[in-house]
Amino acid sequence: MSGRVLIVCLDGCGPDYLAVAETPNLDRLARAGFFTVGRSVIPSVTNVNNVSLITGTPPRDHGITANYWLDPRTGREVYLESAADLRRPTILAQARGKGRRTALLTAKAKLLDLLGAGADYRLSAETPDPEMVRLLGPSPGIYSPEINRWLFRACRRVLEDRDPELTYLSTTDGIFHRFGPEREEAAVHLAGLDRELGRIMDHDPDLRVYLTADHGMSAKSRGLDLERALAAKGLPARAIPIIKDRYLAHHQNLGGAAYVHLQEQARVREAAEALLDLAGVEEVWPREEAAGEFELDPERIGDLLVLGDQMTVFGSFDRPEVPLTGLRSHGSRHESLVPILGSDLSLGITCRKNYHLTSRPDLLF
């Protein structure tokens, strides 16, 4: 490996946020290297895209197709957040296999196990180790906007004290769920992270830095209960919220994509037509077509993949459609634009999908 590498995933940070925030350090990184706008993997949710980034492969290969899914073998709904669910090695594991020192730092504890295979050092700001707390003080709560700055400061200490050759850092998107790019709070947050990244870059000018996001964010004003809507048409089904995780305050488990599992498999086309008749439903893809279009593992999705328009999310409500206020979320195509920037193009980057950020991990070693 030529020098050390830091890969940063700014959770939920679409290019619209960077366009209005003061980020001089990211600007100088882009000027010296490159900047482009790419597209995330669909569904545009955290687990799917972080795993795509850290393996350099699409969900068809690595197997993570949602934050949460229905296992058809057992009929149980489960979180897809274990390293045991991965079918491809992480770039951290590949690097360590070649004798390189590696580190993983995340804000969310759920990502520590999911992404951590191959990390010599692992840290979650949500549940930090006592030594880092001694050095930096207690970490803020997971819903605090300060937790990401704490994580960047922890990253600087890890780079200085442990000297990893490959580091992957993933933040949390709580601030972007609360505030749009036009809000001062979002700009201040990004400016703070930019300062922390600048300190890291200044300490090691030879550090190669690559930054992207797992997804963007949109304001939502319509909620659809797909189960109720299908039941009204005589089509019993289970609609699984792809976005669901343990951080309820972020998006209330309401996202712009859902997997639908039908009780009667022979009625897939009928159900698809019924869903497309709903205001707010933009696309409906049967299993095999969804797997082909979005490079998904067909064994880990529903009979149908449903994508909403920019203002619509899917979830459980007391009626088929409800108005929403104050909700910002993601999951659909409308949150798929992501910034991609870095020191150079040596990772084989393309602007088609952000998992191509690490699609040539062999070039790191």
mmCIF file of N, CA and C in Angstrom, residues 11 26 71 73 130-131 139 154 182 208 213 229 245 284 360:
data_model
loop_
_atom_site.group_PDB
_atom_site.id
_atom_site.type_symbol
_atom_site.label_atom_id
_atom_site.label_comp_id
_atom_site.label_asym_id
_atom_site.label_seq_id
_atom_site.Cartn_x
_atom_site.Cartn_y
_atom_site.Cartn_z
ATOM 1 N N ASP A 11 -22.970 9.510 6.548
ATOM 2 C CA ASP A 11 -24.314 8.942 6.513
ATOM 3 C C ASP A 11 -25.360 10.018 6.221
ATOM 4 N N LEU A 26 -12.730 19.853 2.570
ATOM 5 C CA LEU A 26 -13.233 18.998 1.503
ATOM 6 C C LEU A 26 -12.992 19.653 0.147
ATOM 7 N N ASP A 71 -37.461 -13.320 6.641
ATOM 8 C CA ASP A 71 -36.820 -14.570 6.209
ATOM 9 C C ASP A 71 -37.921 -15.555 5.828
ATOM 10 N N ARG A 73 -37.867 -18.564 4.999
ATOM 11 C CA ARG A 73 -37.691 -19.930 5.509
ATOM 12 C C ARG A 73 -38.308 -20.100 6.891
ATOM 13 N N PRO A 130 -13.315 2.094 27.089
ATOM 14 C CA PRO A 130 -12.914 2.995 28.188
ATOM 15 C C PRO A 130 -11.678 3.827 27.873
ATOM 16 N N GLU A 131 -10.749 3.276 27.092
ATOM 17 C CA GLU A 131 -9.531 4.015 26.800
ATOM 18 C C GLU A 131 -9.826 5.262 25.970
ATOM 19 N N SER A 139 -18.552 9.993 25.134
ATOM 20 C CA SER A 139 -19.119 10.314 23.826
ATOM 21 C C SER A 139 -20.539 10.841 24.007
ATOM 22 N N ALA A 154 -11.899 10.791 17.562
ATOM 23 C CA ALA A 154 -11.424 9.447 17.880
ATOM 24 C C ALA A 154 -10.613 8.876 16.717
ATOM 25 N N GLU A 182 -30.995 23.605 3.594
ATOM 26 C CA GLU A 182 -31.186 25.054 3.720
ATOM 27 C C GLU A 182 -31.087 25.527 5.166
ATOM 28 N N ARG A 208 -4.226 9.272 2.199
ATOM 29 C CA ARG A 208 -5.155 9.277 1.071
ATOM 30 C C ARG A 208 -6.574 9.174 1.633
ATOM 31 N N ALA A 213 -21.228 9.173 0.579
ATOM 32 C CA ALA A 213 -22.362 8.997 1.484
ATOM 33 C C ALA A 213 -23.051 7.682 1.135
ATOM 34 N N ALA A 229 -53.672 -1.217 2.053
ATOM 35 C CA ALA A 229 -54.111 -0.920 0.696
ATOM 36 C C ALA A 229 -54.346 -2.206 -0.097
ATOM 37 N N ASP A 245 -34.640 0.013 11.613
ATOM 38 C CA ASP A 245 -33.516 -0.328 12.462
ATOM 39 C C ASP A 245 -33.863 0.046 13.901
ATOM 40 N N VAL A 284 -42.967 -0.462 -9.067
ATOM 41 C CA VAL A 284 -43.179 -1.768 -8.452
ATOM 42 C C VAL A 284 -42.457 -2.799 -9.305
ATOM 43 N N ARG A 360 -12.025 -1.792 -6.570
ATOM 44 C CA ARG A 360 -10.699 -2.314 -6.884
ATOM 45 C C ARG A 360 -9.827 -2.277 -5.627
#
